[in-house]
Coordinates of C-alpha atoms in Angstrom, one line a residue:
Chain A
X1 CA 5.3 3.8 -26.0
X2 CA 4.7 0.8 -24.1
X3 CA 7.4 -0.7 -21.6
X4 CA 7.8 -3.6 -20.3
X5 CA 9.1 -3.3 -16.9
X6 CA 11.2 -6.7 -15.6
X7 CA 12.7 -6.9 -12.4
X8 CA 14.8 -9.6 -11.6
X9 CA 17.0 -10.5 -8.5
X10 CA 20.8 -10.0 -8.4
X11 CA 23.3 -12.5 -8.0
X12 CA 23.6 -14.4 -5.0
X13 CA 20.5 -13.2 -3.3
X14 CA 18.7 -15.3 -0.7
X15 CA 15.8 -18.0 -1.2
X16 CA 16.6 -18.8 -4.7
X17 CA 14.6 -21.8 -4.6
X18 CA 12.2 -20.2 -4.0
X19 CA 11.4 -18.4 -7.1
X20 CA 9.7 -20.3 -9.7
X21 CA 7.5 -20.3 -12.6
X22 CA 4.3 -21.6 -11.6
X23 CA 3.6 -23.3 -14.7
X24 CA 6.7 -25.0 -15.4
X25 CA 8.4 -25.2 -11.7
X26 CA 11.5 -23.6 -13.5
X27 CA 14.0 -21.5 -11.2
X28 CA 13.7 -18.1 -12.3
X29 CA 15.2 -14.8 -11.2
X30 CA 12.3 -13.0 -12.1
X31 CA 10.4 -11.3 -9.2
X32 CA 7.5 -9.0 -10.9
X33 CA 6.9 -7.3 -14.3
X34 CA 5.2 -4.2 -15.2
X35 CA 3.4 -3.4 -17.8
X36 CA 3.7 0.3 -19.0
X37 CA 1.7 2.7 -21.3
X38 CA 1.2 5.8 -19.1
X39 CA 4.7 7.9 -20.5
X40 CA 6.1 7.7 -16.4
X41 CA 9.6 7.7 -15.8
X42 CA 11.1 4.4 -15.7
X43 CA 12.0 2.8 -12.1
X44 CA 15.5 4.4 -10.8
X45 CA 17.6 2.6 -7.9
X46 CA 16.0 2.4 -4.9
X47 CA 12.3 2.0 -6.3
X48 CA 10.8 -0.9 -4.1
X49 CA 7.9 -2.6 -6.5
X50 CA 4.8 -3.5 -4.5
X51 CA 3.6 -6.6 -3.1
X52 CA 0.6 -8.0 -2.8
X53 CA -0.7 -10.1 0.0
X54 CA -3.9 -12.1 0.9
X55 CA -4.8 -11.3 4.5
X56 CA -7.4 -14.1 5.4
X57 CA -9.2 -12.1 8.0
X58 CA -9.8 -9.9 5.1
X59 CA -11.4 -12.2 2.3
X60 CA -14.1 -11.2 0.3
X61 CA -16.0 -14.2 -0.6
X62 CA -17.1 -13.3 -3.8
X63 CA -13.5 -13.0 -4.6
X64 CA -12.0 -15.9 -2.4
X65 CA -8.3 -15.9 -4.0
X66 CA -7.9 -12.6 -4.4
X67 CA -5.3 -10.1 -2.7
X68 CA -6.6 -8.0 -0.2
X69 CA -3.2 -6.1 0.7
X70 CA -0.5 -4.5 -0.6
X71 CA 3.0 -2.8 0.6
X72 CA 6.5 -2.1 -0.8
X73 CA 8.7 -5.1 -1.2
X74 CA 11.5 -6.2 0.8
X75 CA 13.5 -5.8 -3.0
X76 CA 14.9 -3.0 -3.7
X77 CA 16.4 -1.6 -7.5
X78 CA 19.9 -1.5 -7.5
X79 CA 20.5 -1.2 -11.3
X80 CA 18.6 -0.5 -14.5
X81 CA 19.2 -1.7 -18.1
X82 CA 16.6 -0.6 -21.3
X83 CA 16.7 -1.8 -24.5
X84 CA 14.7 -0.6 -27.6
X85 CA 13.8 -2.4 -30.6
X86 CA 16.3 -1.4 -33.9
X87 CA 13.2 -0.4 -35.8
X88 CA 10.4 0.7 -33.2
X89 CA 7.4 0.4 -35.6
X90 CA 4.6 -2.8 -35.5
X91 CA 6.6 -4.0 -32.5
X92 CA 4.7 -4.8 -28.8
X93 CA 7.0 -2.8 -26.6
X94 CA 9.0 0.6 -27.5
X95 CA 11.5 -0.3 -24.5
X96 CA 12.3 -3.4 -22.4
X97 CA 13.3 -2.1 -18.8
X98 CA 15.7 -4.2 -16.6
X99 CA 15.3 -3.8 -13.0
X100 CA 18.1 -5.8 -11.1
X101 CA 17.2 -5.8 -7.3
X102 CA 18.6 -6.8 -3.9
X103 CA 16.9 -8.4 -1.0
X104 CA 17.0 -5.5 1.5
X105 CA 14.3 -6.1 3.8
X106 CA 11.9 -3.4 5.3
X107 CA 9.0 -3.2 7.8
X108 CA 6.5 -1.8 5.0
X109 CA 3.0 -0.9 6.5
X110 CA 0.0 -2.9 4.9
X111 CA -2.3 -1.2 2.8
X112 CA -5.8 -2.4 1.9
X113 CA -6.6 -2.9 -1.7
X114 CA -8.6 -0.1 -3.0
X115 CA -12.4 -1.1 -4.1
X116 CA -12.2 -3.5 -7.1
X117 CA -14.0 -1.2 -10.3
X118 CA -16.0 -3.0 -12.7
X119 CA -16.8 -1.6 -16.3
X120 CA -17.5 -2.5 -19.6
X121 CA -13.8 -2.6 -20.1
X122 CA -13.7 -5.6 -17.3
X123 CA -15.3 -7.9 -20.6
X124 CA -13.0 -6.6 -22.9
X125 CA -15.6 -3.8 -24.3
X126 CA -18.5 -6.6 -24.6
X127 CA -21.4 -4.7 -23.6
X128 CA -23.5 -7.4 -23.8
X129 CA -21.6 -9.2 -21.4
X130 CA -21.1 -6.5 -19.2
X131 CA -25.1 -5.7 -18.7
X132 CA -25.9 -9.7 -18.3
X133 CA -23.4 -9.4 -15.5
X134 CA -25.5 -6.6 -14.0
X135 CA -28.6 -8.1 -14.1
X136 CA -27.0 -11.1 -12.6
X137 CA -25.7 -9.5 -9.7
X138 CA -28.1 -6.5 -9.0
X139 CA -31.7 -8.4 -10.2
Chain B
X1 CA -5.4 8.8 -27.3
X2 CA -6.4 11.0 -24.3
X3 CA -4.0 12.0 -22.0
X4 CA -4.9 10.0 -18.5
X5 CA -5.3 11.8 -15.4
X6 CA -3.8 10.6 -12.0
X7 CA -3.9 11.4 -8.8
X8 CA -0.3 10.7 -7.3
X9 CA -1.4 10.5 -3.9
X10 CA -3.7 7.1 -4.6
X11 CA -1.2 4.6 -4.7
X12 CA -3.1 1.6 -7.0
X13 CA -6.4 1.0 -8.3
X14 CA -8.1 -2.2 -8.8
X15 CA -10.4 -3.2 -12.0
X16 CA -11.9 -6.7 -12.1
X17 CA -11.4 -8.6 -15.5
X18 CA -12.9 -11.5 -17.5
X19 CA -9.1 -12.5 -18.0
X20 CA -6.0 -11.3 -18.1
X21 CA -6.3 -9.9 -21.5
X22 CA -8.6 -7.7 -20.6
X23 CA -5.9 -5.9 -18.3
X24 CA -3.3 -5.5 -21.1
X25 CA -6.4 -4.1 -22.8
X26 CA -7.6 -1.7 -20.3
X27 CA -3.4 -0.8 -19.9
X28 CA -3.3 -0.2 -23.3
X29 CA -6.3 1.5 -24.3
X30 CA -6.3 3.9 -21.4
X31 CA -2.5 4.8 -20.8
X32 CA -2.4 3.1 -17.3
X33 CA 0.4 1.3 -15.5
X34 CA -0.2 -2.5 -14.8
X35 CA 1.8 -3.4 -12.0
X36 CA -0.3 -6.9 -11.2
X37 CA -2.7 -9.5 -12.6
X38 CA -3.9 -12.0 -9.8
X39 CA -6.6 -15.0 -10.0
X40 CA -9.8 -13.8 -7.8
X41 CA -11.6 -17.2 -7.4
X42 CA -14.6 -15.3 -8.8
X43 CA -16.6 -17.4 -11.8
X44 CA -16.8 -14.3 -14.1
X45 CA -14.4 -11.9 -13.0
X46 CA -11.5 -14.4 -13.0
X47 CA -8.6 -11.6 -12.7
X48 CA -7.8 -8.9 -10.8
X49 CA -5.9 -5.6 -12.6
X50 CA -3.9 -3.5 -10.3
X51 CA -2.7 0.0 -11.8
X52 CA -0.5 2.3 -10.4
X53 CA -2.0 5.8 -9.1
X54 CA -6.1 6.5 -9.4
X55 CA -7.4 5.2 -12.8
X56 CA -9.4 7.6 -15.0
X57 CA -11.2 7.1 -17.7
X58 CA -10.9 10.0 -20.7
X59 CA -13.7 12.1 -20.2
X60 CA -15.8 13.0 -22.9
X61 CA -15.7 16.2 -24.8
X62 CA -18.6 17.8 -22.9
X63 CA -17.3 16.9 -19.4
X64 CA -15.9 19.5 -16.9
X65 CA -13.6 19.6 -13.9
X66 CA -17.0 19.6 -11.9
X67 CA -17.8 16.2 -13.3
X68 CA -14.9 14.7 -11.5
X69 CA -15.1 16.0 -8.1
X70 CA -15.5 13.4 -5.9

C-alpha cells in the first residue's frame, strides 16, 4: 500500500512568511512530503523529517545545484492523522498521513549525502538512454 | 512484488534520475520510501531521488547472500 505522508507546521509556528510554494508564491504550512511503498510504520510523535542542505565547499561540479548534506530537521512531529479511501481500489494512495509538526530546534550533526547511484531506472527504464549516458560519460 | 531489503544503519540512499517521475516510479516499483526530490543542475540527470535506508534492487532468482556482501 502506497502512503503519502505530509508534514505540516502547526498553528502559530515561527517564520510563517518563509513557507511558500515556489511556483505560485502562495503561503503554505506544508514542510515536506514523503512517498512510501516500503510497508514501514508511519511516523510517530517525536519523529523529525530529514532536511537536505547544500554546502558550498562540498559541491560536485557535475551536479552543481544538488544538496550535499542532510540531518534531522528542527521540526518535530506532534500529531499524526491518517486517512484512507472509502474504496481502496484503483487509487493512487492507500493511505494519506498528515503529520503536524512544531518548531523545536536542535543542533543535529550534518551527514554527507551518499554516492549517487545511476541505473536504467534513472532513465525511466529506457535502456537505450542509459547506454547512451554510459557511452557519453565513460567514453 | 519482491520484498525490499534494507540496512537500517544506512540512513539514506541517493539515485540520480532524468526527471521527478523516475523517482516516483522507483519508489513504487521497488517498494522504497522517497524522502526528497531535488534539482541537480546536471543537464541529463536533472533530479536526485533520496530514499530512506540502503536501497537494494530485488535479487534475481539465482542470486545468493554471498552476491550481496560488500
